[in-house]
């Protein structure tokens, strides 16, 4: 098996690099399988307290590998719903449910499912030269991997519709202005800055950060009353954690807290 992704773990940060640069890191089954197995490790390994996702070469990810989708006039259409069901949907659901922060460092073009997998990460930072492209309309498809969910929530219905239907490349600076991206950095600063952010997150109260994900992602589907109830329940869990005890003790002792993630 080739290395469709590269994985390293340092200072509590698991860095996952999509690694099919000749195809702008587009997804084939092997890359899906390897990415999922790295994320499974992120979930089960207590030493990993933050995930950093990025791409090798000049692109972040160009979505589905279209060289695997070549077809003749006479071919029976492939069931694309099956690939979505098998790979993309479980990936996005797993990322959102992972009780640890995932930061995406978009190093270049993020297109098709690649753009939406970036948006499925908890925080997105990007290189100044990066761009986002809802490429689906160009090939007669519909945004997937959560694009029709994330885009209207992040930028509003009108902009989401235009991004999907016009399929124009959105430069990183514009994506930052619209709220798709937290911060942009000069290209040579992207990985040092993203790594520093992840190392910081890896020292934070991981359990509380996981509960924050749960609350913030639930908010879109909840009424205020439901959300307040959820906050109460999650605060009950956070309040029982060793990191809460450490946070309060450190505050009262006027020192920096040392969180263990528990
Ligand atoms: O199928 C299913 O299972 C359903 C799921 C669908 C999910 C999806 O993601 S559908 C959307 C698929 N993605 C796209 O439609 C994007 C296709 N790529 C592009 O439009 C352009 O490549 C980019 C705008 C992303 C970048 O353009 P540019 O000019 O910077 O680069 P390029 O020259 O087009 O690409 C560089 C190489 O990467 C090139 O190979 P070559 O000619 O140097 O050998 C190109 O063919 C290859 N490449 C780029 N994207 C893909 C790809 N190869 C395979 N699949 C790709 N998606």
XYZ file of N, CA and C and ligand atoms in Angstrom:
843
model
N 0.845 -1.209 0.000
C 0.000 0.000 0.000
C 0.882 1.262 0.000
N 0.563 2.241 -0.860
C 1.365 3.463 -0.859
C 0.918 4.359 0.291
N 1.697 5.400 0.546
C 1.347 6.314 1.628
C 0.455 7.426 1.079
N -0.841 7.161 1.023
C -1.769 8.187 0.531
C -1.936 9.313 1.532
N -1.607 9.007 2.786
C -1.531 10.083 3.780
C -0.238 9.889 4.569
N 0.262 10.981 5.134
C 1.421 10.926 6.037
C 0.903 11.310 7.410
N 1.406 10.624 8.429
C 0.939 10.907 9.784
C 2.149 11.074 10.697
N 2.135 12.134 11.500
C 3.161 12.271 12.537
C 2.480 12.741 13.816
N 3.085 12.382 14.930
C 2.519 12.790 16.222
C 3.627 13.451 17.028
N 3.356 14.678 17.460
C 4.364 15.430 18.223
C 3.638 16.414 19.144
N 4.071 16.487 20.380
C 3.530 17.450 21.350
C 2.001 17.406 21.424
N 1.448 16.213 21.375
C -0.007 16.048 21.501
C -0.777 16.311 20.222
N -0.058 16.627 19.139
C -0.722 16.959 17.866
C -0.470 15.843 16.843
N -1.558 15.332 16.303
C -1.433 14.376 15.197
C -1.586 15.168 13.895
N -0.509 15.210 13.112
C -0.589 15.911 11.824
C -0.843 14.882 10.729
N -1.936 15.093 9.998
C -2.301 14.199 8.889
C -2.147 14.999 7.595
N -1.284 14.502 6.717
C -1.061 15.195 5.440
C -1.596 14.326 4.305
N -2.597 14.839 3.586
C -3.101 14.121 2.408
C -1.956 14.106 1.397
N -1.676 12.933 0.838
C -0.399 12.801 0.132
C -0.529 12.144 -1.244
N -1.340 12.771 -2.091
C -1.389 12.347 -3.496
C -1.201 13.632 -4.327
N -0.047 14.292 -4.156
C 0.100 15.635 -4.726
C -0.059 15.701 -6.244
N 0.296 14.608 -6.959
C 0.161 14.638 -8.431
C -1.295 14.782 -8.848
N -2.200 14.387 -7.977
C -3.646 14.494 -8.275
C -4.290 15.487 -7.327
N -3.526 16.447 -6.898
C -4.003 17.469 -5.947
C -4.715 16.825 -4.753
N -4.153 15.697 -4.308
C -4.648 14.998 -3.103
C -6.129 14.637 -3.196
N -6.562 14.297 -4.429
C -7.962 13.878 -4.566
C -8.128 12.486 -3.937
N -9.374 12.196 -3.571
C -9.664 10.975 -2.803
C -9.823 9.760 -3.696
N -9.100 8.693 -3.361
C -9.405 7.354 -3.881
C -9.708 6.476 -2.667
N -10.174 5.249 -2.866
C -10.550 4.417 -1.712
C -9.406 4.244 -0.710
N -8.182 4.118 -1.241
C -7.040 3.919 -0.336
C -6.845 5.129 0.586
N -6.961 6.322 0.024
C -6.776 7.516 0.864
C -7.894 7.613 1.900
N -9.117 7.281 1.484
C -10.228 7.273 2.445
C -9.916 6.333 3.608
N -9.473 5.114 3.260
C -9.246 4.097 4.298
C -8.131 4.535 5.244
N -7.071 5.087 4.661
C -5.938 5.491 5.513
C -6.302 6.691 6.385
N -7.070 7.613 5.821
C -7.475 8.786 6.622
C -8.354 8.343 7.783
N -9.285 7.444 7.486
C -10.191 6.995 8.546
C -9.415 6.271 9.648
N -8.426 5.492 9.236
C -7.687 4.758 10.266
C -6.851 5.721 11.132
N -6.328 6.799 10.527
C -5.595 7.804 11.327
C -6.547 8.494 12.310
N -7.767 8.783 11.845
C -8.726 9.456 12.736
C -9.212 8.516 13.846
N -9.321 7.228 13.523
C -9.662 6.249 14.574
C -8.590 6.291 15.665
N -7.332 6.374 15.229
C -6.234 6.441 16.208
C -6.347 7.716 17.045
N -6.692 8.827 16.375
C -6.831 10.107 17.108
C -7.884 9.977 18.198
N -8.923 9.201 17.913
C -9.991 9.059 18.905
C -9.530 8.210 20.092
N -8.818 7.136 19.790
C -8.529 6.171 20.868
C -7.245 6.493 21.634
N -6.354 7.286 21.058
C -5.045 7.528 21.687
C -5.113 8.803 22.547
N -5.010 8.619 23.865
C -5.099 9.775 24.775
C -3.957 10.760 24.592
N -2.859 10.279 24.003
C -1.707 11.171 23.794
C -2.000 12.189 22.687
N -2.997 11.901 21.849
C -3.360 12.852 20.783
C -4.475 13.747 21.310
N -4.203 15.050 21.350
C -5.209 15.979 21.903
C -5.637 17.030 20.893
N -5.093 16.935 19.681
C -5.519 17.829 18.591
C -5.086 17.202 17.272
N -5.900 17.376 16.249
C -5.558 16.867 14.911
C -5.352 18.057 13.982
N -4.307 17.976 13.184
C -4.034 19.012 12.166
C -4.083 18.333 10.804
N -5.002 18.783 9.949
C -5.173 18.177 8.618
C -4.682 19.147 7.560
N -3.825 18.666 6.667
C -3.324 19.533 5.588
C -3.040 18.680 4.351
N -2.491 19.301 3.309
C -2.222 18.562 2.078
C -0.772 18.732 1.637
N -0.262 17.730 0.922
C 1.109 17.802 0.386
C 1.082 18.501 -0.972
N 2.154 19.248 -1.268
C 2.260 19.876 -2.586
C 1.462 21.159 -2.672
N 0.996 21.472 -3.876
C 0.393 22.803 -4.090
C -1.116 22.838 -3.848
N -1.722 21.681 -3.547
C -3.163 21.676 -3.298
C -3.476 21.111 -1.926
N -4.683 21.455 -1.432
C -5.135 20.791 -0.199
C -5.807 19.469 -0.579
N -6.883 19.552 -1.376
C -7.589 18.335 -1.804
C -8.572 18.724 -2.906
N -8.568 17.959 -4.003
C -9.458 18.261 -5.143
C -10.676 17.356 -5.157
N -11.077 16.855 -3.982
C -12.300 16.051 -3.913
C -12.086 14.655 -4.464
N -13.140 14.108 -5.031
C -13.071 12.751 -5.577
C -12.063 12.677 -6.728
N -11.282 11.595 -6.772
C -10.380 11.359 -7.906
C -11.223 11.022 -9.129
N -11.281 11.973 -10.072
C -12.168 11.801 -11.229
C -11.600 10.827 -12.244
N -10.303 10.517 -12.147
C -9.774 9.521 -13.092
C -10.387 8.147 -12.816
N -10.985 7.994 -11.643
C -11.680 6.742 -11.316
C -13.150 6.791 -11.747
N -13.531 7.889 -12.398
C -14.950 8.042 -12.752
C -15.165 8.137 -14.267
N -14.115 7.785 -15.031
C -14.231 7.843 -16.491
C -15.307 6.855 -16.946
N -16.140 7.280 -17.893
C -17.192 6.347 -18.350
C -17.471 6.513 -19.835
N -17.927 5.408 -20.421
C -18.323 5.426 -21.841
C -19.832 5.638 -21.922
N -20.261 6.065 -23.095
C -21.698 6.307 -23.351
C -22.538 5.098 -22.943
N -21.979 3.893 -23.214
C -22.757 2.655 -23.017
C -22.753 2.176 -21.557
N -21.919 2.795 -20.718
C -21.811 2.310 -19.329
C -23.084 2.589 -18.533
N -23.434 1.679 -17.654
C -24.523 1.931 -16.698
C -23.999 2.955 -15.700
N -24.810 3.994 -15.390
C -24.287 5.006 -14.451
C -23.911 4.373 -13.118
N -22.800 4.825 -12.599
C -22.332 4.368 -11.282
C -23.232 4.957 -10.193
N -23.435 4.236 -9.143
C -24.231 4.743 -8.018
C -23.327 5.586 -7.113
N -23.326 6.901 -7.344
C -22.454 7.763 -6.540
C -22.930 7.842 -5.088
N -24.247 7.619 -4.897
C -24.761 7.604 -3.520
C -24.050 6.541 -2.687
N -23.630 5.471 -3.349
C -22.979 4.388 -2.609
C -21.613 4.839 -2.068
N -20.870 5.611 -2.890
C -19.548 6.095 -2.403
C -19.735 7.112 -1.278
N -20.753 7.935 -1.470
C -21.027 8.937 -0.427
C -21.348 8.215 0.883
N -22.196 7.197 0.764
C -22.625 6.429 1.944
C -21.453 5.692 2.575
N -20.570 5.157 1.736
C -19.475 4.334 2.260
C -18.333 5.176 2.839
N -18.006 6.278 2.146
C -16.790 7.003 2.537
C -17.046 8.417 3.077
N -17.670 9.270 2.246
C -17.687 10.701 2.600
C -18.565 10.987 3.820
N -19.771 10.399 3.841
C -20.658 10.699 4.981
C -20.084 10.204 6.309
N -19.597 8.953 6.379
C -19.013 8.528 7.656
C -17.817 9.382 8.067
N -17.032 9.844 7.083
C -15.864 10.676 7.409
C -16.295 11.984 8.076
N -17.256 12.664 7.442
C -17.699 13.962 7.983
C -18.351 13.772 9.356
N -19.166 12.725 9.490
C -19.810 12.482 10.792
C -18.766 12.177 11.860
N -17.767 11.399 11.492
C -16.728 11.033 12.465
C -15.936 12.269 12.899
N -15.611 13.120 11.937
C -14.835 14.335 12.270
C -15.608 15.227 13.246
N -16.904 15.384 12.965
C -17.703 16.266 13.828
C -17.876 15.670 15.218
N -17.961 14.329 15.292
C -18.202 13.679 16.590
C -16.904 13.443 17.372
N -15.749 13.562 16.715
C -14.468 13.322 17.415
C -14.350 14.303 18.586
N -14.179 13.816 19.808
C -14.200 14.740 20.952
C -12.869 15.464 21.166
N -12.221 15.816 20.088
C -10.943 16.546 20.128
C -10.954 17.541 18.971
N -10.255 18.678 19.117
C -10.297 19.660 18.028
C -9.569 19.187 16.764
N -10.148 19.532 15.628
C -9.494 19.285 14.329
C -9.299 20.636 13.657
N -8.054 20.945 13.360
C -7.725 22.189 12.657
C -7.345 21.815 11.230
N -7.883 22.549 10.261
C -7.504 22.294 8.871
C -6.611 23.432 8.397
N -5.447 23.094 7.893
C -4.549 24.091 7.296
C -4.652 23.916 5.789
N -5.427 24.785 5.165
C -5.670 24.680 3.724
C -4.492 25.341 3.005
N -3.636 24.496 2.456
C -2.363 24.973 1.902
C -2.465 25.379 0.437
N -3.585 25.038 -0.218
C -3.720 25.358 -1.650
C -5.180 25.201 -2.012
N -5.438 24.819 -3.268
C -6.842 24.737 -3.669
C -7.560 23.602 -2.918
N -8.779 23.905 -2.480
C -9.648 22.920 -1.839
C -10.904 22.879 -2.692
N -11.110 21.766 -3.410
C -12.204 21.731 -4.386
C -13.110 20.536 -4.143
N -14.370 20.663 -4.549
C -15.328 19.574 -4.407
C -15.415 19.111 -2.962
N -15.417 17.796 -2.777
C -15.492 17.260 -1.412
C -14.310 17.757 -0.578
N -13.201 18.090 -1.228
C -12.030 18.611 -0.495
C -12.349 19.914 0.215
N -13.125 20.778 -0.447
C -13.505 22.055 0.177
C -14.403 21.790 1.380
N -15.318 20.833 1.223
C -16.300 20.626 2.289
C -15.723 19.840 3.457
N -14.737 18.998 3.185
C -14.060 18.310 4.288
C -13.250 19.337 5.093
N -12.701 20.335 4.414
C -12.031 21.425 5.157
C -13.054 22.119 6.067
N -14.239 22.398 5.521
C -15.257 23.103 6.324
C -15.804 22.238 7.454
N -15.644 20.926 7.337
C -16.104 20.018 8.407
C -15.134 20.024 9.589
N -13.955 20.617 9.404
C -13.001 20.713 10.513
C -13.466 21.831 11.454
N -12.985 21.800 12.685
C -13.509 22.731 13.696
C -12.992 24.155 13.482
N -11.752 24.275 13.057
C -11.186 25.587 12.758
C -10.416 25.464 11.442
N -10.618 26.430 10.570
C -9.948 26.392 9.262
C -9.014 27.588 9.159
N -7.745 27.315 8.902
C -6.810 28.392 8.571
C -6.311 28.112 7.151
N -5.840 29.139 6.482
C -5.484 28.933 5.071
C -4.283 29.774 4.681
N -3.563 29.262 3.689
C -2.482 30.040 3.074
C -3.116 31.141 2.227
N -2.412 32.270 2.138
C -2.940 33.394 1.352
C -3.232 32.979 -0.086
N -2.453 32.032 -0.612
C -2.643 31.626 -2.022
C -3.705 30.529 -2.172
N -4.277 30.078 -1.067
C -5.250 28.976 -1.154
C -6.569 29.481 -1.737
N -7.418 28.532 -2.114
C -8.739 28.912 -2.625
C -9.715 27.775 -2.358
N -10.996 28.126 -2.439
C -12.075 27.166 -2.178
C -12.965 27.132 -3.420
N -13.314 25.930 -3.834
C -14.106 25.806 -5.058
C -15.154 24.710 -4.889
N -16.412 25.131 -4.953
C -17.504 24.145 -4.977
C -17.591 23.674 -6.431
N -16.732 22.718 -6.782
C -16.528 22.353 -8.195
C -17.674 21.533 -8.786
N -18.610 21.146 -7.964
C -19.620 20.148 -8.364
C -20.406 20.546 -9.615
N -20.844 21.821 -9.675
C -21.667 22.244 -10.819
C -20.922 22.065 -12.141
N -19.604 22.133 -12.087
C -18.817 22.010 -13.327
C -18.892 20.608 -13.908
N -19.265 19.612 -13.065
C -19.354 18.241 -13.582
C -20.765 17.658 -13.389
N -21.720 18.525 -13.140
C -23.110 18.040 -13.069
C -23.472 17.351 -11.767
N -22.768 17.707 -10.679
C -23.096 17.109 -9.381
C -23.582 18.166 -8.397
N -23.904 17.698 -7.224
C -24.451 18.519 -6.140
C -23.395 18.571 -5.038
N -23.208 19.697 -4.353
C -22.241 19.700 -3.248
C -22.557 18.592 -2.240
N -21.507 17.886 -1.832
C -21.691 16.803 -0.860
C -20.722 17.001 0.306
N -20.527 15.962 1.079
C -19.632 16.017 2.255
C -20.021 17.159 3.189
N -21.312 17.461 3.232
C -21.796 18.491 4.154
C -21.797 19.895 3.585
N -21.456 20.061 2.309
C -21.403 21.412 1.728
C -22.721 22.164 1.843
N -23.829 21.460 1.581
C -25.131 22.150 1.623
C -25.585 22.399 3.059
N -24.870 21.825 4.019
C -25.166 22.052 5.438
C -24.275 23.184 5.976
N -22.979 23.062 5.713
C -22.033 24.039 6.285
C -22.155 25.409 5.615
N -22.237 25.412 4.287
C -22.175 26.710 3.582
C -23.268 27.679 4.014
N -24.564 27.287 3.982
C -25.579 28.277 4.397
C -25.417 28.713 5.837
N -24.944 27.805 6.694
C -24.754 28.185 8.100
C -23.588 29.158 8.259
N -22.576 28.976 7.446
C -21.380 29.819 7.600
C -21.521 31.159 6.883
N -22.142 31.140 5.701
C -22.127 32.375 4.896
C -23.522 32.876 4.524
N -24.585 32.136 4.885
C -25.950 32.540 4.524
C -26.399 31.875 3.226
N -27.721 31.807 3.063
C -28.287 31.065 1.926
C -27.868 31.649 0.572
N -27.920 32.972 0.451
C -27.638 33.602 -0.843
C -26.214 33.321 -1.317
N -25.267 33.504 -0.413
C -23.874 33.257 -0.807
C -23.631 31.773 -1.048
N -24.262 30.924 -0.213
C -24.091 29.469 -0.390
C -24.577 29.065 -1.781
N -25.720 29.611 -2.172
C -26.310 29.264 -3.471
C -25.371 29.711 -4.601
N -24.855 30.928 -4.492
C -23.975 31.430 -5.550
C -22.680 30.613 -5.610
N -22.136 30.299 -4.443
C -20.893 29.506 -4.438
C -21.143 28.146 -5.100
N -22.302 27.538 -4.804
C -22.606 26.213 -5.349
C -22.909 26.287 -6.844
N -23.757 27.245 -7.237
C -24.214 27.259 -8.635
C -23.180 27.836 -9.595
N -22.468 28.863 -9.157
C -21.506 29.496 -10.066
C -20.175 28.761 -10.080
N -19.875 28.028 -9.004
C -18.628 27.250 -8.915
C -17.411 28.101 -9.288
N -17.370 29.300 -8.703
C -16.190 30.156 -8.930
C -15.201 29.933 -7.801
N -13.924 30.026 -8.152
C -12.881 29.890 -7.126
C -12.971 31.050 -6.148
N -13.024 30.754 -4.864
C -13.090 31.795 -3.836
C -11.700 31.915 -3.208
N -11.035 33.048 -3.417
C -9.693 33.189 -2.841
C -9.754 33.185 -1.309
N -8.652 32.755 -0.679
C -8.622 32.601 0.783
C -9.017 33.895 1.501
N -8.554 35.039 0.997
C -8.846 36.306 1.693
C -10.351 36.569 1.723
N -11.011 36.216 0.605
C -12.469 36.400 0.525
C -13.165 35.396 1.447
N -12.630 34.177 1.482
C -13.208 33.141 2.356
C -13.082 33.568 3.821
N -11.988 34.222 4.146
C -11.808 34.710 5.519
C -12.835 35.806 5.818
N -13.012 36.707 4.833
C -13.951 37.815 5.020
C -15.379 37.282 5.220
N -15.700 36.207 4.520
C -17.068 35.635 4.613
C -17.256 34.777 5.852
N -16.175 34.413 6.517
C -16.300 33.603 7.735
C -16.122 32.105 7.522
N -15.655 31.713 6.327
C -15.368 30.285 6.109
C -14.053 29.893 6.757
N -13.190 30.896 6.926
C -11.816 30.666 7.391
C -11.571 31.544 8.609
N -10.898 30.977 9.614
C -10.599 31.737 10.834
C -9.531 32.792 10.564
N -8.384 32.359 9.984
C -7.303 33.310 9.689
C -6.560 32.853 8.447
N -5.986 33.805 7.725
C -5.083 33.423 6.639
C -3.669 33.890 6.983
N -2.706 33.178 6.443
C -1.295 33.472 6.715
C -0.542 33.481 5.386
N 0.573 34.224 5.357
C 1.454 34.111 4.197
C 1.825 32.634 4.042
N 2.013 32.202 2.798
C 2.168 30.761 2.533
C 3.233 30.102 3.409
N 4.375 30.781 3.571
C 5.463 30.141 4.333
C 5.203 30.139 5.844
N 4.187 30.875 6.268
C 3.872 30.936 7.711
C 2.734 29.976 8.077
N 2.045 29.436 7.057
C 0.836 28.649 7.368
C 1.125 27.493 8.323
N 2.089 26.638 7.966
C 2.284 25.436 8.795
C 2.871 25.770 10.168
N 3.855 26.697 10.266
C 4.311 27.061 11.619
C 3.180 27.619 12.482
N 2.338 28.470 11.893
C 1.239 29.071 12.680
C 0.199 28.013 13.054
N -0.162 27.158 12.085
C -1.180 26.128 12.359
C -0.650 25.143 13.401
N 0.629 24.805 13.304
C 1.217 23.866 14.272
C 1.226 24.486 15.665
N 1.592 25.776 15.737
C 1.607 26.449 17.047
C 0.191 26.476 17.642
N -0.803 26.751 16.799
C -2.191 26.770 17.285
C -2.579 25.388 17.817
N -2.210 24.352 17.084
C -2.570 22.986 17.502
C -1.824 22.592 18.774
N -0.558 22.989 18.875
C 0.192 22.654 20.107
C -0.438 23.342 21.313
N -0.912 24.559 21.107
C -1.612 25.251 22.191
C -2.889 24.478 22.548
N -3.684 24.139 21.523
C -4.939 23.416 21.787
C -4.675 22.098 22.518
N -3.532 21.469 22.198
C -3.212 20.173 22.819
C -2.864 20.309 24.297
N -2.669 21.542 24.774
C -2.404 21.745 26.211
C -3.678 22.176 26.946
N -4.762 22.291 26.224
C -5.999 22.819 26.812
C -6.867 21.670 27.371
N -7.956 21.992 28.075
C -8.785 20.934 28.671
C -9.566 20.181 27.591
N -8.938 19.138 27.074
C -9.449 18.432 25.884
C -10.910 17.997 26.045
N -11.224 17.509 27.233
C -12.592 17.015 27.426
C -13.596 18.156 27.242
N -13.273 19.316 27.812
C -14.172 20.470 27.649
C -14.244 20.893 26.174
N -13.116 20.834 25.477
C -13.141 21.219 24.056
C -14.049 20.263 23.270
N -13.991 18.985 23.611
C -14.865 18.002 22.956
C -16.332 18.294 23.233
N -16.621 18.686 24.468
C -18.014 19.013 24.820
C -18.466 20.291 24.101
N -17.522 21.231 23.919
C -17.859 22.466 23.163
C -18.280 22.120 21.740
N -17.522 21.186 21.113
C -17.897 20.763 19.754
C -19.327 20.251 19.751
N -19.605 19.384 20.733
C -20.941 18.782 20.811
C -22.012 19.881 20.895
N -21.779 20.867 21.751
C -22.779 21.925 21.953
C -22.919 22.789 20.705
N -21.808 23.208 20.158
C -21.877 24.156 19.031
C -22.468 23.475 17.795
N -22.117 22.205 17.558
C -22.690 21.527 16.393
C -24.164 21.179 16.589
N -24.591 21.036 17.843
C -26.009 20.727 18.081
C -26.864 21.982 17.925
N -26.260 23.161 18.072
C -27.031 24.409 18.149
C -27.906 24.634 16.915
N -27.398 24.264 15.729
C -28.146 24.507 14.494
C -29.500 23.826 14.471
N -29.618 22.688 15.144
C -30.883 21.939 15.106
C -31.713 22.079 16.366
N -31.248 22.849 17.342
C -31.946 22.949 18.628
C -32.684 24.278 18.786
N -33.757 24.244 19.595
C -34.374 25.498 20.045
C -33.488 26.059 21.163
N -33.740 27.303 21.555
C -32.960 27.881 22.664
C -33.130 27.030 23.915
N -34.374 26.607 24.183
C -34.616 25.822 25.401
C -33.828 24.508 25.365
N -33.822 23.860 24.205
C -33.071 22.593 24.092
C -31.569 22.836 24.270
N -31.121 23.955 23.704
C -29.682 24.234 23.780
C -29.273 24.554 25.224
N -30.138 25.292 25.930
C -29.834 25.600 27.334
C -29.782 24.308 28.158
N -30.691 23.392 27.865
C -30.671 22.102 28.579
C -29.382 21.339 28.274
N -29.005 21.381 26.995
C -27.767 20.681 26.607
C -26.566 21.298 27.323
N -26.505 22.635 27.354
C -25.388 23.313 28.051
C -25.339 22.892 29.526
N -26.518 22.814 30.128
C -26.558 22.379 31.542
C -25.951 20.982 31.682
N -26.351 20.076 30.793
C -25.877 18.690 30.902
C -24.371 18.598 30.648
N -23.918 19.366 29.659
C -22.487 19.303 29.333
C -21.655 19.955 30.438
N -22.213 21.039 31.028
C -21.480 21.702 32.110
C -21.360 20.776 33.320
N -22.394 19.953 33.490
C -22.348 18.973 34.575
C -21.164 18.018 34.345
N -21.022 17.585 33.107
C -19.892 16.672 32.791
C -18.557 17.384 32.952
N -18.464 18.596 32.390
C -17.189 19.332 32.469
C -16.838 19.620 33.929
N -17.855 19.965 34.715
C -17.623 20.309 36.123
C -17.137 19.134 36.952
N -17.329 17.924 36.441
C -16.851 16.744 37.171
C -15.462 16.314 36.725
N -14.823 17.097 35.858
C -13.552 16.640 35.283
C -12.354 17.098 36.114
N -11.274 16.319 36.103
C -10.040 16.740 36.769
C -9.519 18.078 36.216
N -9.714 18.327 34.930
C -9.203 19.591 34.360
C -9.951 20.806 34.913
N -11.220 20.656 35.230
C -11.950 21.777 35.851
C -11.350 22.061 37.224
N -11.123 20.972 37.974
C -10.527 21.160 39.310
C -9.178 21.867 39.182
N -8.372 21.408 38.225
C -7.050 22.008 38.005
C -7.183 23.475 37.581
N -8.138 23.775 36.713
C -8.312 25.155 36.233
C -8.631 26.106 37.369
N -9.554 25.701 38.223
C -9.951 26.576 39.332
C -8.813 26.691 40.351
N -8.184 25.548 40.659
C -7.082 25.567 41.641
C -5.956 26.476 41.144
N -5.605 26.324 39.850
C -4.518 27.141 39.289
C -4.891 28.621 39.338
N -6.148 28.935 39.040
C -6.579 30.341 39.091
C -6.393 30.892 40.507
N -6.851 30.135 41.490
C -6.792 30.619 42.874
C -5.351 30.693 43.375
N -4.509 29.820 42.854
C -3.086 29.835 43.264
C -2.255 30.778 42.388
N -2.923 31.491 41.482
C -2.286 32.454 40.580
C -1.108 31.827 39.807
N -1.374 30.658 39.217
C -0.383 29.999 38.370
C -1.074 29.510 37.100
N -0.239 29.087 36.121
C -0.834 28.563 34.882
C -1.348 27.147 35.116
N -2.531 26.825 34.622
C -3.026 25.453 34.816
C -2.242 24.445 33.976
N -2.150 23.238 34.484
C -1.550 22.148 33.703
C -2.673 21.130 33.464
N -3.263 21.215 32.283
C -4.392 20.345 31.972
C -3.890 19.004 31.437
N -4.580 17.956 31.830
C -4.179 16.624 31.350
C -5.104 16.120 30.245
N -6.177 16.850 29.996
C -7.121 16.431 28.958
C -8.244 15.568 29.500
N -8.187 15.241 30.804
C -9.214 14.356 31.363
C -10.342 15.160 31.997
O -17.708 10.265 -7.322
C -18.200 10.083 -6.245
O -17.966 9.068 -5.568
C -19.095 11.137 -5.635
C -18.315 12.072 -4.802
C -17.966 13.264 -5.254
C -17.146 14.172 -4.465
C -16.442 15.207 -5.281
O -15.480 15.739 -4.793
S -16.976 15.568 -6.851
C -15.873 16.887 -7.340
C -14.573 16.336 -7.858
N -13.567 17.350 -8.001
C -13.547 18.235 -8.992
O -14.419 18.294 -9.813
C -12.336 19.128 -9.074
C -11.501 18.770 -10.297
N -10.298 19.563 -10.368
C -10.302 20.840 -10.775
O -11.312 21.423 -11.106
C -8.967 21.504 -10.870
O -7.963 20.526 -10.891
C -8.683 22.454 -9.689
C -9.571 23.691 -9.831
C -8.919 21.773 -8.352
C -7.204 22.915 -9.740
O -6.949 23.446 -11.018
P -5.438 23.696 -11.452
O -5.488 24.341 -12.790
O -4.713 24.398 -10.373
O -4.766 22.241 -11.532
P -5.009 21.135 -12.658
O -3.983 21.300 -13.745
O -6.410 21.079 -13.065
O -4.694 19.794 -11.823
C -3.356 19.375 -11.548
C -3.318 17.882 -11.727
O -4.183 17.297 -10.753
C -3.820 17.463 -13.096
O -3.122 16.296 -13.464
P -2.013 16.345 -14.661
O -2.693 16.900 -15.859
O -0.945 17.271 -14.115
O -1.571 14.932 -14.777
C -5.272 17.110 -12.801
O -5.794 16.191 -13.724
C -5.137 16.494 -11.419
N -6.420 16.593 -10.708
C -6.980 17.692 -10.177
N -8.147 17.386 -9.622
C -8.319 16.075 -9.805
C -7.221 15.558 -10.497
N -7.124 14.270 -10.841
C -8.148 13.464 -10.473
N -9.230 13.894 -9.811
C -9.356 15.178 -9.445
N -10.436 15.574 -8.738
